[in-house]
Amino acid sequence: MGNIKIIKGVFDTQLELEHAGVRAGFPSPADDYMHESLDFNRDYIRHPEASFYGDVEGDSMREAGIFDGDRVIIDRAVEPRNGSIVVAFWNGEFTMKFLDLTHRAEGYIELRPANPDYPVFRINAGDTFEIWGTVIHLIRTFEKL
């Protein structure tokens, strides 16, 4: 089905970040001393108290560029809209899919995978179902340390 494992994060670490812009002209000697910090709270996390990591398991979102082993940042305070990638709790499991609200007037919504090998989930009005959060960032690791 393409599950996701939820992990609570601590979003308070700042990392030194070398600013590596592309210049069209002569570099300034002051550039050797320019540093920024990468602060997840400031730069990536709008609602730290409502944000979580999710470890992706499976390939149901591969055509959206989300692969098995990737990590996503989920914000529970962001209101999902039609087309958002959401983490939903349905049938006793967490799953990550596109939210399709186009059938809401007909009494159901759909969760759509980004892989044609997986079915579309139809969620009817009486189903036990919760949109747990909205995926706002993707983290991919290329080299395991």
mmCIF file with all atom_site columns, C-alpha atoms in Angstrom:
data_model
loop_
_atom_site.group_PDB
_atom_site.id
_atom_site.type_symbol
_atom_site.label_atom_id
_atom_site.label_alt_id
_atom_site.label_comp_id
_atom_site.label_asym_id
_atom_site.label_entity_id
_atom_site.label_seq_id
_atom_site.pdbx_PDB_ins_code
_atom_site.Cartn_x
_atom_site.Cartn_y
_atom_site.Cartn_z
_atom_site.occupancy
_atom_site.B_iso_or_equiv
_atom_site.pdbx_formal_charge
_atom_site.auth_seq_id
_atom_site.auth_comp_id
_atom_site.auth_asym_id
_atom_site.auth_atom_id
_atom_site.pdbx_PDB_model_num
ATOM 1   C CA . MET A 1 1   ? 0.000   0.000  0.000   1.00 0.00 ? 1   MET A CA 1
ATOM 2   C CA . GLY A 1 2   ? 2.887   2.389  0.535   1.00 0.00 ? 2   GLY A CA 1
ATOM 3   C CA . ASN A 1 3   ? 3.031   3.090  4.240   1.00 0.00 ? 3   ASN A CA 1
ATOM 4   C CA . ILE A 1 4   ? 4.797   5.783  6.176   1.00 0.00 ? 4   ILE A CA 1
ATOM 5   C CA . LYS A 1 5   ? 6.371   5.554  9.621   1.00 0.00 ? 5   LYS A CA 1
ATOM 6   C CA . ILE A 1 6   ? 5.882   8.709  11.724  1.00 0.00 ? 6   ILE A CA 1
ATOM 7   C CA . ILE A 1 7   ? 8.800   10.070 13.793  1.00 0.00 ? 7   ILE A CA 1
ATOM 8   C CA . LYS A 1 8   ? 8.699   13.083 16.119  1.00 0.00 ? 8   LYS A CA 1
ATOM 9   C CA . GLY A 1 9   ? 11.533  15.479 15.328  1.00 0.00 ? 9   GLY A CA 1
ATOM 10  C CA . VAL A 1 10  ? 13.407  18.101 17.296  1.00 0.00 ? 10  VAL A CA 1
ATOM 11  C CA . PHE A 1 11  ? 13.538  21.150 15.068  1.00 0.00 ? 11  PHE A CA 1
ATOM 12  C CA . ASP A 1 12  ? 16.054  23.319 16.890  1.00 0.00 ? 12  ASP A CA 1
ATOM 13  C CA . THR A 1 13  ? 19.392  22.674 15.192  1.00 0.00 ? 13  THR A CA 1
ATOM 14  C CA . GLN A 1 14  ? 21.213  25.344 13.194  1.00 0.00 ? 14  GLN A CA 1
ATOM 15  C CA . LEU A 1 15  ? 23.819  24.306 10.640  1.00 0.00 ? 15  LEU A CA 1
ATOM 16  C CA . GLU A 1 16  ? 26.539  26.480 9.095   1.00 0.00 ? 16  GLU A CA 1
ATOM 17  C CA . LEU A 1 17  ? 25.802  26.961 5.430   1.00 0.00 ? 17  LEU A CA 1
ATOM 18  C CA . GLU A 1 18  ? 28.355  28.232 2.944   1.00 0.00 ? 18  GLU A CA 1
ATOM 19  C CA . HIS A 1 19  ? 26.616  30.610 0.583   1.00 0.00 ? 19  HIS A CA 1
ATOM 20  C CA . ALA A 1 20  ? 27.591  29.502 -2.920  1.00 0.00 ? 20  ALA A CA 1
ATOM 21  C CA . GLY A 1 21  ? 25.883  31.870 -5.319  1.00 0.00 ? 21  GLY A CA 1
ATOM 22  C CA . VAL A 1 22  ? 26.811  32.170 -8.977  1.00 0.00 ? 22  VAL A CA 1
ATOM 23  C CA . ARG A 1 23  ? 28.354  35.575 -9.706  1.00 0.00 ? 23  ARG A CA 1
ATOM 24  C CA . ALA A 1 24  ? 28.412  37.349 -13.042 1.00 0.00 ? 24  ALA A CA 1
ATOM 25  C CA . GLY A 1 25  ? 31.335  39.704 -12.510 1.00 0.00 ? 25  GLY A CA 1
ATOM 26  C CA . PHE A 1 26  ? 34.292  40.117 -10.184 1.00 0.00 ? 26  PHE A CA 1
ATOM 27  C CA . PRO A 1 27  ? 34.020  38.407 -6.779  1.00 0.00 ? 27  PRO A CA 1
ATOM 28  C CA . SER A 1 28  ? 34.259  40.565 -3.681  1.00 0.00 ? 28  SER A CA 1
ATOM 29  C CA . PRO A 1 29  ? 37.038  39.775 -1.151  1.00 0.00 ? 29  PRO A CA 1
ATOM 30  C CA . ALA A 1 30  ? 34.306  39.996 1.512   1.00 0.00 ? 30  ALA A CA 1
ATOM 31  C CA . ASP A 1 31  ? 32.705  36.865 0.023   1.00 0.00 ? 31  ASP A CA 1
ATOM 32  C CA . ASP A 1 32  ? 35.380  34.785 1.768   1.00 0.00 ? 32  ASP A CA 1
ATOM 33  C CA . TYR A 1 33  ? 33.852  35.752 5.107   1.00 0.00 ? 33  TYR A CA 1
ATOM 34  C CA . MET A 1 34  ? 30.135  35.378 4.314   1.00 0.00 ? 34  MET A CA 1
ATOM 35  C CA . HIS A 1 35  ? 28.283  32.623 6.173   1.00 0.00 ? 35  HIS A CA 1
ATOM 36  C CA . GLU A 1 36  ? 24.646  31.914 6.713   1.00 0.00 ? 36  GLU A CA 1
ATOM 37  C CA . SER A 1 37  ? 23.103  29.386 9.021   1.00 0.00 ? 37  SER A CA 1
ATOM 38  C CA . LEU A 1 38  ? 20.541  26.833 8.014   1.00 0.00 ? 38  LEU A CA 1
ATOM 39  C CA . ASP A 1 39  ? 17.837  26.872 10.654  1.00 0.00 ? 39  ASP A CA 1
ATOM 40  C CA . PHE A 1 40  ? 15.083  24.301 10.151  1.00 0.00 ? 40  PHE A CA 1
ATOM 41  C CA . ASN A 1 41  ? 12.668  26.218 12.371  1.00 0.00 ? 41  ASN A CA 1
ATOM 42  C CA . ARG A 1 42  ? 13.120  29.428 10.410  1.00 0.00 ? 42  ARG A CA 1
ATOM 43  C CA . ASP A 1 43  ? 13.594  28.028 6.923   1.00 0.00 ? 43  ASP A CA 1
ATOM 44  C CA . TYR A 1 44  ? 11.519  24.849 6.712   1.00 0.00 ? 44  TYR A CA 1
ATOM 45  C CA . ILE A 1 45  ? 9.247   24.375 9.718   1.00 0.00 ? 45  ILE A CA 1
ATOM 46  C CA . ARG A 1 46  ? 6.353   26.795 10.093  1.00 0.00 ? 46  ARG A CA 1
ATOM 47  C CA . HIS A 1 47  ? 4.725   24.967 13.016  1.00 0.00 ? 47  HIS A CA 1
ATOM 48  C CA . PRO A 1 48  ? 7.368   23.048 15.050  1.00 0.00 ? 48  PRO A CA 1
ATOM 49  C CA . GLU A 1 49  ? 4.817   21.816 17.585  1.00 0.00 ? 49  GLU A CA 1
ATOM 50  C CA . ALA A 1 50  ? 2.747   20.256 14.785  1.00 0.00 ? 50  ALA A CA 1
ATOM 51  C CA . SER A 1 51  ? 5.570   18.963 12.554  1.00 0.00 ? 51  SER A CA 1
ATOM 52  C CA . PHE A 1 52  ? 6.825   15.400 12.226  1.00 0.00 ? 52  PHE A CA 1
ATOM 53  C CA . TYR A 1 53  ? 9.141   13.374 10.038  1.00 0.00 ? 53  TYR A CA 1
ATOM 54  C CA . GLY A 1 54  ? 7.829   10.424 8.080   1.00 0.00 ? 54  GLY A CA 1
ATOM 55  C CA . ASP A 1 55  ? 9.966   7.621  6.680   1.00 0.00 ? 55  ASP A CA 1
ATOM 56  C CA . VAL A 1 56  ? 8.514   6.479  3.362   1.00 0.00 ? 56  VAL A CA 1
ATOM 57  C CA . GLU A 1 57  ? 8.007   2.749  2.880   1.00 0.00 ? 57  GLU A CA 1
ATOM 58  C CA . GLY A 1 58  ? 7.013   1.582  -0.577  1.00 0.00 ? 58  GLY A CA 1
ATOM 59  C CA . ASP A 1 59  ? 6.793   3.047  -4.061  1.00 0.00 ? 59  ASP A CA 1
ATOM 60  C CA . SER A 1 60  ? 3.195   4.247  -4.362  1.00 0.00 ? 60  SER A CA 1
ATOM 61  C CA . MET A 1 61  ? 4.353   7.893  -4.777  1.00 0.00 ? 61  MET A CA 1
ATOM 62  C CA . ARG A 1 62  ? 7.308   7.307  -7.113  1.00 0.00 ? 62  ARG A CA 1
ATOM 63  C CA . GLU A 1 63  ? 5.949   9.389  -10.019 1.00 0.00 ? 63  GLU A CA 1
ATOM 64  C CA . ALA A 1 64  ? 5.726   12.340 -7.627  1.00 0.00 ? 64  ALA A CA 1
ATOM 65  C CA . GLY A 1 65  ? 9.461   11.862 -6.988  1.00 0.00 ? 65  GLY A CA 1
ATOM 66  C CA . ILE A 1 66  ? 8.985   10.317 -3.546  1.00 0.00 ? 66  ILE A CA 1
ATOM 67  C CA . PHE A 1 67  ? 10.749  6.971  -3.144  1.00 0.00 ? 67  PHE A CA 1
ATOM 68  C CA . ASP A 1 68  ? 11.128  4.173  -0.616  1.00 0.00 ? 68  ASP A CA 1
ATOM 69  C CA . GLY A 1 69  ? 13.565  5.301  2.070   1.00 0.00 ? 69  GLY A CA 1
ATOM 70  C CA . ASP A 1 70  ? 12.921  9.023  1.583   1.00 0.00 ? 70  ASP A CA 1
ATOM 71  C CA . ARG A 1 71  ? 11.979  11.161 4.551   1.00 0.00 ? 71  ARG A CA 1
ATOM 72  C CA . VAL A 1 72  ? 9.214   13.741 4.430   1.00 0.00 ? 72  VAL A CA 1
ATOM 73  C CA . ILE A 1 73  ? 8.312   16.578 6.766   1.00 0.00 ? 73  ILE A CA 1
ATOM 74  C CA . ILE A 1 74  ? 4.630   16.569 7.653   1.00 0.00 ? 74  ILE A CA 1
ATOM 75  C CA . ASP A 1 75  ? 2.852   19.596 9.087   1.00 0.00 ? 75  ASP A CA 1
ATOM 76  C CA . ARG A 1 76  ? -0.427  18.881 10.862  1.00 0.00 ? 76  ARG A CA 1
ATOM 77  C CA . ALA A 1 77  ? -1.274  22.592 11.050  1.00 0.00 ? 77  ALA A CA 1
ATOM 78  C CA . VAL A 1 78  ? -1.285  23.096 7.265   1.00 0.00 ? 78  VAL A CA 1
ATOM 79  C CA . GLU A 1 79  ? -4.784  22.774 5.833   1.00 0.00 ? 79  GLU A CA 1
ATOM 80  C CA . PRO A 1 80  ? -4.687  20.300 2.934   1.00 0.00 ? 80  PRO A CA 1
ATOM 81  C CA . ARG A 1 81  ? -6.334  21.275 -0.315  1.00 0.00 ? 81  ARG A CA 1
ATOM 82  C CA . ASN A 1 82  ? -7.191  19.422 -3.482  1.00 0.00 ? 82  ASN A CA 1
ATOM 83  C CA . GLY A 1 83  ? -3.968  17.979 -4.916  1.00 0.00 ? 83  GLY A CA 1
ATOM 84  C CA . SER A 1 84  ? -1.989  18.185 -1.657  1.00 0.00 ? 84  SER A CA 1
ATOM 85  C CA . ILE A 1 85  ? 0.146   15.223 -0.703  1.00 0.00 ? 85  ILE A CA 1
ATOM 86  C CA . VAL A 1 86  ? -1.267  14.098 2.612   1.00 0.00 ? 86  VAL A CA 1
ATOM 87  C CA . VAL A 1 87  ? -0.575  11.508 5.251   1.00 0.00 ? 87  VAL A CA 1
ATOM 88  C CA . ALA A 1 88  ? -3.857  9.817  6.117   1.00 0.00 ? 88  ALA A CA 1
ATOM 89  C CA . PHE A 1 89  ? -4.791  7.268  8.747   1.00 0.00 ? 89  PHE A CA 1
ATOM 90  C CA . TRP A 1 90  ? -7.114  4.756  7.116   1.00 0.00 ? 90  TRP A CA 1
ATOM 91  C CA . ASN A 1 91  ? -7.798  1.075  7.745   1.00 0.00 ? 91  ASN A CA 1
ATOM 92  C CA . GLY A 1 92  ? -5.460  1.159  10.757  1.00 0.00 ? 92  GLY A CA 1
ATOM 93  C CA . GLU A 1 93  ? -2.389  2.340  8.836   1.00 0.00 ? 93  GLU A CA 1
ATOM 94  C CA . PHE A 1 94  ? -0.724  5.560  7.765   1.00 0.00 ? 94  PHE A CA 1
ATOM 95  C CA . THR A 1 95  ? -0.562  6.081  4.014   1.00 0.00 ? 95  THR A CA 1
ATOM 96  C CA . MET A 1 96  ? 0.705   8.942  1.877   1.00 0.00 ? 96  MET A CA 1
ATOM 97  C CA . LYS A 1 97  ? -1.220  9.912  -1.258  1.00 0.00 ? 97  LYS A CA 1
ATOM 98  C CA . PHE A 1 98  ? -2.548  12.847 -3.268  1.00 0.00 ? 98  PHE A CA 1
ATOM 99  C CA . LEU A 1 99  ? -5.802  14.228 -1.869  1.00 0.00 ? 99  LEU A CA 1
ATOM 100 C CA . ASP A 1 100 ? -8.579  14.401 -4.474  1.00 0.00 ? 100 ASP A CA 1
ATOM 101 C CA . LEU A 1 101 ? -11.565 16.466 -3.309  1.00 0.00 ? 101 LEU A CA 1
ATOM 102 C CA . THR A 1 102 ? -13.312 16.662 -6.691  1.00 0.00 ? 102 THR A CA 1
ATOM 103 C CA . HIS A 1 103 ? -16.010 14.137 -5.647  1.00 0.00 ? 103 HIS A CA 1
ATOM 104 C CA . ARG A 1 104 ? -16.850 15.769 -2.320  1.00 0.00 ? 104 ARG A CA 1
ATOM 105 C CA . ALA A 1 105 ? -20.332 16.842 -3.521  1.00 0.00 ? 105 ALA A CA 1
ATOM 106 C CA . GLU A 1 106 ? -21.017 13.200 -4.381  1.00 0.00 ? 106 GLU A CA 1
ATOM 107 C CA . GLY A 1 107 ? -20.254 12.137 -0.799  1.00 0.00 ? 107 GLY A CA 1
ATOM 108 C CA . TYR A 1 108 ? -16.723 10.790 -1.080  1.00 0.00 ? 108 TYR A CA 1
ATOM 109 C CA . ILE A 1 109 ? -13.093 11.813 -1.542  1.00 0.00 ? 109 ILE A CA 1
ATOM 110 C CA . GLU A 1 110 ? -10.210 9.885  -3.037  1.00 0.00 ? 110 GLU A CA 1
ATOM 111 C CA . LEU A 1 111 ? -6.608  9.233  -2.138  1.00 0.00 ? 111 LEU A CA 1
ATOM 112 C CA . ARG A 1 112 ? -4.589  8.861  -5.326  1.00 0.00 ? 112 ARG A CA 1
ATOM 113 C CA . PRO A 1 113 ? -1.209  7.178  -5.606  1.00 0.00 ? 113 PRO A CA 1
ATOM 114 C CA . ALA A 1 114 ? 1.507   8.435  -7.955  1.00 0.00 ? 114 ALA A CA 1
ATOM 115 C CA . ASN A 1 115 ? 2.106   4.959  -9.337  1.00 0.00 ? 115 ASN A CA 1
ATOM 116 C CA . PRO A 1 116 ? -0.318  3.197  -11.723 1.00 0.00 ? 116 PRO A CA 1
ATOM 117 C CA . ASP A 1 117 ? 0.410   -0.156 -10.025 1.00 0.00 ? 117 ASP A CA 1
ATOM 118 C CA . TYR A 1 118 ? -1.581  0.973  -6.963  1.00 0.00 ? 118 TYR A CA 1
ATOM 119 C CA . PRO A 1 119 ? -5.332  1.482  -6.602  1.00 0.00 ? 119 PRO A CA 1
ATOM 120 C CA . VAL A 1 120 ? -7.125  4.739  -5.903  1.00 0.00 ? 120 VAL A CA 1
ATOM 121 C CA . PHE A 1 121 ? -8.699  4.663  -2.438  1.00 0.00 ? 121 PHE A CA 1
ATOM 122 C CA . ARG A 1 122 ? -12.293 5.847  -2.254  1.00 0.00 ? 122 ARG A CA 1
ATOM 123 C CA . ILE A 1 123 ? -13.155 7.266  1.159   1.00 0.00 ? 123 ILE A CA 1
ATOM 124 C CA . ASN A 1 124 ? -16.889 7.417  1.830   1.00 0.00 ? 124 ASN A CA 1
ATOM 125 C CA . ALA A 1 125 ? -18.611 9.684  4.353   1.00 0.00 ? 125 ALA A CA 1
ATOM 126 C CA . GLY A 1 126 ? -19.062 6.908  6.970   1.00 0.00 ? 126 GLY A CA 1
ATOM 127 C CA . ASP A 1 127 ? -15.507 5.505  6.798   1.00 0.00 ? 127 ASP A CA 1
ATOM 128 C CA . THR A 1 128 ? -13.109 5.746  9.723   1.00 0.00 ? 128 THR A CA 1
ATOM 129 C CA . PHE A 1 129 ? -10.577 8.094  8.197   1.00 0.00 ? 129 PHE A CA 1
ATOM 130 C CA . GLU A 1 130 ? -8.398  11.029 9.226   1.00 0.00 ? 130 GLU A CA 1
ATOM 131 C CA . ILE A 1 131 ? -6.127  13.315 7.245   1.00 0.00 ? 131 ILE A CA 1
ATOM 132 C CA . TRP A 1 132 ? -3.233  13.315 9.674   1.00 0.00 ? 132 TRP A CA 1
ATOM 133 C CA . GLY A 1 133 ? -1.087  15.986 8.049   1.00 0.00 ? 133 GLY A CA 1
ATOM 134 C CA . THR A 1 134 ? 0.165   17.639 4.881   1.00 0.00 ? 134 THR A CA 1
ATOM 135 C CA . VAL A 1 135 ? 3.555   16.798 3.374   1.00 0.00 ? 135 VAL A CA 1
ATOM 136 C CA . ILE A 1 136 ? 5.488   20.053 3.010   1.00 0.00 ? 136 ILE A CA 1
ATOM 137 C CA . HIS A 1 137 ? 9.101   18.962 2.377   1.00 0.00 ? 137 HIS A CA 1
ATOM 138 C CA . LEU A 1 138 ? 11.027  15.986 1.060   1.00 0.00 ? 138 LEU A CA 1
ATOM 139 C CA . ILE A 1 139 ? 14.440  14.935 2.378   1.00 0.00 ? 139 ILE A CA 1
ATOM 140 C CA . ARG A 1 140 ? 16.474  12.454 0.346   1.00 0.00 ? 140 ARG A CA 1
ATOM 141 C CA . THR A 1 141 ? 19.730  10.908 1.472   1.00 0.00 ? 141 THR A CA 1
ATOM 142 C CA . PHE A 1 142 ? 22.142  9.900  -1.283  1.00 0.00 ? 142 PHE A CA 1
ATOM 143 C CA . GLU A 1 143 ? 24.964  8.552  0.863   1.00 0.00 ? 143 GLU A CA 1
ATOM 144 C CA . LYS A 1 144 ? 24.376  6.577  4.036   1.00 0.00 ? 144 LYS A CA 1
ATOM 145 C CA . LEU A 1 145 ? 26.795  7.601  6.747   1.00 0.00 ? 145 LEU A CA 1
#
